mmCIF file of C-alpha atoms in Angstrom:
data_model
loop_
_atom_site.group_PDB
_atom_site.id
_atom_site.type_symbol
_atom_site.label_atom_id
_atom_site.label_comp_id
_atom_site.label_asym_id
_atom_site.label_seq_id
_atom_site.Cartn_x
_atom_site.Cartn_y
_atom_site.Cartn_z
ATOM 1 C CA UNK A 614 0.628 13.243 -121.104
ATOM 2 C CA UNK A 615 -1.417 14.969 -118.380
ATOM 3 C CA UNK A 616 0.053 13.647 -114.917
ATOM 4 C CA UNK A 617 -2.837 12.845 -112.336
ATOM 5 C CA UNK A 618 -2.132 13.574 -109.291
ATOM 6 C CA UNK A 619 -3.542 10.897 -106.708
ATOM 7 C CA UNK A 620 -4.440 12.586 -103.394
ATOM 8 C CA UNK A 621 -5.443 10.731 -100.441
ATOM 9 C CA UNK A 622 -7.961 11.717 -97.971
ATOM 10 C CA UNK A 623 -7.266 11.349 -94.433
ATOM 11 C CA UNK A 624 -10.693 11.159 -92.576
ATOM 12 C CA UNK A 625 -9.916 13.209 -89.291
ATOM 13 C CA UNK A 626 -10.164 10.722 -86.075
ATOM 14 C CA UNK A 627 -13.015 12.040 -83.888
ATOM 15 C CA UNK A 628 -11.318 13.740 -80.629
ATOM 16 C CA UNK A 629 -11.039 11.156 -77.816
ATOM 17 C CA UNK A 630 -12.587 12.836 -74.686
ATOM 18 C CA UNK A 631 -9.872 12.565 -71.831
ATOM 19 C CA UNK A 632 -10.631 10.330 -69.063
ATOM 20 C CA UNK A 633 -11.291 11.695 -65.798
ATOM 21 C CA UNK A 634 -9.500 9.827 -62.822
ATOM 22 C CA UNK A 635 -12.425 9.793 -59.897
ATOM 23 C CA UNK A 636 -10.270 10.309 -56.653
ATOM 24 C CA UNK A 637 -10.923 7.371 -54.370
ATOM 25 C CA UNK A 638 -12.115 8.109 -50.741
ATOM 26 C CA UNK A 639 -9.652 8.194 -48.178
ATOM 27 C CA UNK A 640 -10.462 5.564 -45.264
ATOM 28 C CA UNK A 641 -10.108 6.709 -41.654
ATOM 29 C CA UNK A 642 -9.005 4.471 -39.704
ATOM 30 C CA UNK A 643 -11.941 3.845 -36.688
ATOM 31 C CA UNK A 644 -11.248 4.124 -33.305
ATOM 32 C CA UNK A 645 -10.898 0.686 -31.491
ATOM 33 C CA UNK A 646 -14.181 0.343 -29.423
ATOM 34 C CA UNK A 647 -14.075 -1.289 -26.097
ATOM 35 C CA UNK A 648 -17.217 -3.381 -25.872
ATOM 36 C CA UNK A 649 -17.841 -4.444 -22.044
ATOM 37 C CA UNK A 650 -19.565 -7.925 -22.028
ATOM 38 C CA UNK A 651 -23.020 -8.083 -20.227
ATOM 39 C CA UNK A 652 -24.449 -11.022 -18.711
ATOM 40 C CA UNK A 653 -25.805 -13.868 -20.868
ATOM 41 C CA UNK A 654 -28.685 -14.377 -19.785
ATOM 42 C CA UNK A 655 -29.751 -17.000 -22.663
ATOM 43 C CA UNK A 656 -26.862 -19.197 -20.730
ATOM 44 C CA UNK A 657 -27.856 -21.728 -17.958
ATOM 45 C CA UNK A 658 -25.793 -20.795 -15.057
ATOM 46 C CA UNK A 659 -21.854 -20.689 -15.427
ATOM 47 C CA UNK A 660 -21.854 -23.048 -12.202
ATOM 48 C CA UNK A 661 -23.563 -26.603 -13.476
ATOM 49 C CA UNK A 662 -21.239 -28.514 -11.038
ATOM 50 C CA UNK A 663 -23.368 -26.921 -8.300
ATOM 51 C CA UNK A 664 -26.210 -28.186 -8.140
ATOM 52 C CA UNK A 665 -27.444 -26.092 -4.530
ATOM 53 C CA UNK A 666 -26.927 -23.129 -6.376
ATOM 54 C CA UNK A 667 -28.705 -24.662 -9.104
ATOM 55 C CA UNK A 668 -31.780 -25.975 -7.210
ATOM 56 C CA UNK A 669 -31.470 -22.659 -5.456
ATOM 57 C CA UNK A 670 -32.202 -20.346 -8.629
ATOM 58 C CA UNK A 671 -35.001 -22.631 -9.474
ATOM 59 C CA UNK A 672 -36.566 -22.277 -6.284
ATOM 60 C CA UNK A 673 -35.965 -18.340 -6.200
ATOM 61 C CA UNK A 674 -38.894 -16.071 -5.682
ATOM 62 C CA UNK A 675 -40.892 -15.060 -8.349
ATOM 63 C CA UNK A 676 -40.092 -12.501 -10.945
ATOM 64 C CA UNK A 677 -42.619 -10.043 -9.165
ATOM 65 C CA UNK A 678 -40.218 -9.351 -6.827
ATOM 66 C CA UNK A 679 -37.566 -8.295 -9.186
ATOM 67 C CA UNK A 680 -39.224 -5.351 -10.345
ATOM 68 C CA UNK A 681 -39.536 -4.385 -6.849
ATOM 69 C CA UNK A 682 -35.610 -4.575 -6.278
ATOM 70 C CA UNK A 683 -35.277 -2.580 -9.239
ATOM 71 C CA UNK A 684 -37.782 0.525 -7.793
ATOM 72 C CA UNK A 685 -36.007 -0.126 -4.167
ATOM 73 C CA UNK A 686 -32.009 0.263 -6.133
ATOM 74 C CA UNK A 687 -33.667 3.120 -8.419
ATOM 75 C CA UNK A 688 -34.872 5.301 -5.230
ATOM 76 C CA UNK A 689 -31.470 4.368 -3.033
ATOM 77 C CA UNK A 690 -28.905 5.170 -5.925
ATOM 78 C CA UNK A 691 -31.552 8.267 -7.241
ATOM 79 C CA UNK A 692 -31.213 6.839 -10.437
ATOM 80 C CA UNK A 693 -32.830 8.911 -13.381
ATOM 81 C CA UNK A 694 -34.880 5.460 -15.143
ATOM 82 C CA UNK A 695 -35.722 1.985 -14.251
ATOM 83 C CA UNK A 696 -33.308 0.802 -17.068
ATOM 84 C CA UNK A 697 -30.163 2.500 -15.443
ATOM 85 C CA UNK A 698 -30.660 1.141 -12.180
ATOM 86 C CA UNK A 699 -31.616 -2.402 -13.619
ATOM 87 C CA UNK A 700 -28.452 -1.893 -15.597
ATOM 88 C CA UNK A 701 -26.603 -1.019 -12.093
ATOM 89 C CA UNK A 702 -28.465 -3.883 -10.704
ATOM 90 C CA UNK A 703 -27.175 -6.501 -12.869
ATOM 91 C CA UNK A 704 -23.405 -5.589 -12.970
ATOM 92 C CA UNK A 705 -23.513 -5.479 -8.733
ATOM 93 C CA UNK A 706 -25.156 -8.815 -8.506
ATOM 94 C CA UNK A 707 -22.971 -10.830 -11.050
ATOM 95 C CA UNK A 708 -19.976 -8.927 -9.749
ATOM 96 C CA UNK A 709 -20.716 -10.678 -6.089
ATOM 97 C CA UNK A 710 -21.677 -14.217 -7.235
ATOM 98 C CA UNK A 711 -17.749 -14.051 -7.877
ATOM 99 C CA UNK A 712 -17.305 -13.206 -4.357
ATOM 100 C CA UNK A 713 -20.075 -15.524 -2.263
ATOM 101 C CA UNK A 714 -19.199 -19.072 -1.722
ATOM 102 C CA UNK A 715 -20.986 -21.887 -0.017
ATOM 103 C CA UNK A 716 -24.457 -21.788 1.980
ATOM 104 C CA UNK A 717 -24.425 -18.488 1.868
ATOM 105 C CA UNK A 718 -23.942 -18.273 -2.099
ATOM 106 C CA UNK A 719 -27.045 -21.060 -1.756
ATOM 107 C CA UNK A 720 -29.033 -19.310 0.648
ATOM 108 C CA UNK A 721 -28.592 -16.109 -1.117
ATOM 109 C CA UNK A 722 -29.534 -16.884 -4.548
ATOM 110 C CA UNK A 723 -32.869 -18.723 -2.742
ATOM 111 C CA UNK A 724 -33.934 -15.531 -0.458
ATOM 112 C CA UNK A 725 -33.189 -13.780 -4.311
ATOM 113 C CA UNK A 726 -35.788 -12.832 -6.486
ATOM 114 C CA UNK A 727 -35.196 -15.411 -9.802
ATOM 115 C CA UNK A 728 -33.507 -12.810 -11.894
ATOM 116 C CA UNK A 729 -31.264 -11.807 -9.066
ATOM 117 C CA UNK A 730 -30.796 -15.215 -8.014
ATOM 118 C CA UNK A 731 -29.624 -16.458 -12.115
ATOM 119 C CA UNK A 732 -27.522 -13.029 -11.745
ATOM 120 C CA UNK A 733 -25.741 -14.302 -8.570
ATOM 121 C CA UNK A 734 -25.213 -17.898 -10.209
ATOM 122 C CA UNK A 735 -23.795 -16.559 -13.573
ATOM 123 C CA UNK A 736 -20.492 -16.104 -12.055
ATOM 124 C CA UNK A 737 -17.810 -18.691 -10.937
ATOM 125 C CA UNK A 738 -16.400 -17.919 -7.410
ATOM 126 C CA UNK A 739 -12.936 -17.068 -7.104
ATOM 127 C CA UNK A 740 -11.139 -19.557 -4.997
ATOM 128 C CA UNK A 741 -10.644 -16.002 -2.563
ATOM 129 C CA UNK A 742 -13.161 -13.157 -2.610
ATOM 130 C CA UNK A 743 -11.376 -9.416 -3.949
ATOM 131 C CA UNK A 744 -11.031 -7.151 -1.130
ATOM 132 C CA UNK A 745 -13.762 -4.446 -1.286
ATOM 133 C CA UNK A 746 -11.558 -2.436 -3.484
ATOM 134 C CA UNK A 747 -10.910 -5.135 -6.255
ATOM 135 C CA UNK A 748 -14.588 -5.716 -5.964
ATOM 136 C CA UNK A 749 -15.467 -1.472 -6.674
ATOM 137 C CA UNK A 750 -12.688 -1.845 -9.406
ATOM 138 C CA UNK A 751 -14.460 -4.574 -11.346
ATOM 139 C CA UNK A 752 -17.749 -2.766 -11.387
ATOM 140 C CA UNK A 753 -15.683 0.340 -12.618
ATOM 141 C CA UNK A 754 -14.779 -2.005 -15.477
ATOM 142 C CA UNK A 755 -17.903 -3.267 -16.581
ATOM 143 C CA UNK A 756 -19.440 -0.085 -16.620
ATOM 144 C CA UNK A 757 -18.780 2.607 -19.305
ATOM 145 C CA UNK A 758 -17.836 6.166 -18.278
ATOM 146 C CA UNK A 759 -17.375 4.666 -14.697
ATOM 147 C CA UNK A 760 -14.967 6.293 -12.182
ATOM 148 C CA UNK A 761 -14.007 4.028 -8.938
ATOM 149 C CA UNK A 762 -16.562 7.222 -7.105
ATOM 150 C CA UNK A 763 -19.407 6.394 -8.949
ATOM 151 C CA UNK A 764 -19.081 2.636 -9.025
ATOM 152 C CA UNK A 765 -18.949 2.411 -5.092
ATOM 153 C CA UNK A 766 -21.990 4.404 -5.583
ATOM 154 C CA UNK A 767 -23.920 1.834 -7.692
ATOM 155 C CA UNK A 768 -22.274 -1.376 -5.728
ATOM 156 C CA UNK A 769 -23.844 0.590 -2.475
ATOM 157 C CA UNK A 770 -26.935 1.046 -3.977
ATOM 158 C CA UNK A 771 -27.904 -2.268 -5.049
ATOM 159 C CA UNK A 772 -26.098 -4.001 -1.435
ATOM 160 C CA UNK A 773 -27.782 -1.642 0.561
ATOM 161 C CA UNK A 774 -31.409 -2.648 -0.523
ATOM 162 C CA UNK A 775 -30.393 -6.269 -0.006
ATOM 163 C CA UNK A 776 -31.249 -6.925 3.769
ATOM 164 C CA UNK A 777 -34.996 -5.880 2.713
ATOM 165 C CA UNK A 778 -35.470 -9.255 0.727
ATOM 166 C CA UNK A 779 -33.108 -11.683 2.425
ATOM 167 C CA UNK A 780 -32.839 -10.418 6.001
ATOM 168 C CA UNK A 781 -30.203 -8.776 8.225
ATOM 169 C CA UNK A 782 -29.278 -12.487 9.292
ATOM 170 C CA UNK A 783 -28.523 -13.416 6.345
ATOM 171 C CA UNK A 784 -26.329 -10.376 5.389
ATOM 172 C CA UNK A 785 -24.113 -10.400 8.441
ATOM 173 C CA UNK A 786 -23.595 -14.109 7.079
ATOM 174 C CA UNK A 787 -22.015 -12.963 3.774
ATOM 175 C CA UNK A 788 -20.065 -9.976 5.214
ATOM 176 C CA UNK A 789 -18.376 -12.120 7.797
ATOM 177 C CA UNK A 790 -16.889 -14.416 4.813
ATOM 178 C CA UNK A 791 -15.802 -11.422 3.005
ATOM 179 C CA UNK A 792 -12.689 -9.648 3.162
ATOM 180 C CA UNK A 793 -12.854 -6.100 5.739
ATOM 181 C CA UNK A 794 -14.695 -3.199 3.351
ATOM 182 C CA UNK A 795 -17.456 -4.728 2.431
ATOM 183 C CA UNK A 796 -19.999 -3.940 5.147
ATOM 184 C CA UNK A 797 -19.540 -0.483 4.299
ATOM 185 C CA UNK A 798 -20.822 -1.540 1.048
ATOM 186 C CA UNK A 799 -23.716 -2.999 2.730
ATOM 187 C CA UNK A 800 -24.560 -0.164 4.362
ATOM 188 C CA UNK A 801 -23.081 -1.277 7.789
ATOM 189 C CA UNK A 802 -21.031 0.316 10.502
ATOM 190 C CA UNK A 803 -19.341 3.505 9.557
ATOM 191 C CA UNK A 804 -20.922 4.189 6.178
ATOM 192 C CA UNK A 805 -22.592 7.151 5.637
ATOM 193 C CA UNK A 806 -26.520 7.299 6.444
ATOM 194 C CA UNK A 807 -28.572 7.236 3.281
ATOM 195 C CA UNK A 808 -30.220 10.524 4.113
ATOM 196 C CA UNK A 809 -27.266 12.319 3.469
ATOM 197 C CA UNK A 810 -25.087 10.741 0.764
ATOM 198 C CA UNK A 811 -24.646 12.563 -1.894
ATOM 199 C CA UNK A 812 -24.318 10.796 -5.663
ATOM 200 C CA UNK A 813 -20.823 11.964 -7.238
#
């Protein structure tokens, strides 16, 4: 009896190609950024309950005249572009509607072109204006990169070109309601003559 031997074929499993792990990315974390709200100008005034101030920025001078603040603030501060010193413009205007209360917040915004005069409005005034330190401070803080040098700078550039549009009158008005410091701001008394400030 011939003995048969059985043998059984193993079919060799085809190699199983080792799975590569893909490294995931490593996240940095991204710096916090400070953003410094502007103006909203798509807003009606923040001041509805007035309605002098209102009736004021309605009756401001036409937007013509806006433009020319912008040139005058531009040439005073020697500003580099019409969109710095408009930027400039803007923060300095909203940062004294906080200050200016009663007819001469009214009168103000009127003598105003519109633009200026909706700038002036946008803010709420405090129940007591900042001294003229507090006031340099918050312009410092709504600009970026500002130092309190270069933000006296800009709040002197745009106050300075003010009496052209509304009139000396009505300047010596608003300083006398505001706390000691600000007519230097204006340009009054013992600040420096234009001709020979020097931009920091």
């Amino acid at each position: 009896m011939t003995a048969t031997t059985t043998r059984q074929t193993t079919t060799p499993r085809a190699a199983t190609a080792p799975q590569t792990t893909i490294p995931q990315p490593t996240r940095t974390p991204q710096p916090t950024r400070t953003v410094i709200p502007g103006p909203q100008h798509d807003r009606p005034p923040h001041a509805p309950h007035d309605p002098a101030v209102r009736d004021a920025v309605r009756d401001a001078g036409h937007d013509d005249g806006w433009t020319d603040l912008i040139e005058a603030v531009r040439e005073e501060g020697r500003y580099p572009t019409a969109a710095e010193a408009e930027r400039v413009t803007r923060v300095v205007l909203s940062a004294l509607g906080g200050q200016v209360t009663g007819d001469e917040r009214v009168d103000l915004a009127r003598a105003l072109p519109k633009e200026a005069a909706g700038e002036i409005a946008s803010r709420i005034p405090l129940a007591r204006p900042q001294p003229a330190a507090g006031f340099v401070d918050e312009i410092a803080a709504r600009t970026e990169g500002a130092t309190p040098a270069t933000a006296r700078w800009d709040a002197g550039s745009v106050l300075a070109v003010l009496p052209r549009l509304t009139g000396e009158d009505l300047i010596d008005r608003v300083i006398a309601h505001l706390p000691p410091g600000y007519a230097l701001l204006f340009g009054r008394a013992e600040l420096t003559p234009a001709t020979s400030r020097r931009r920091p």
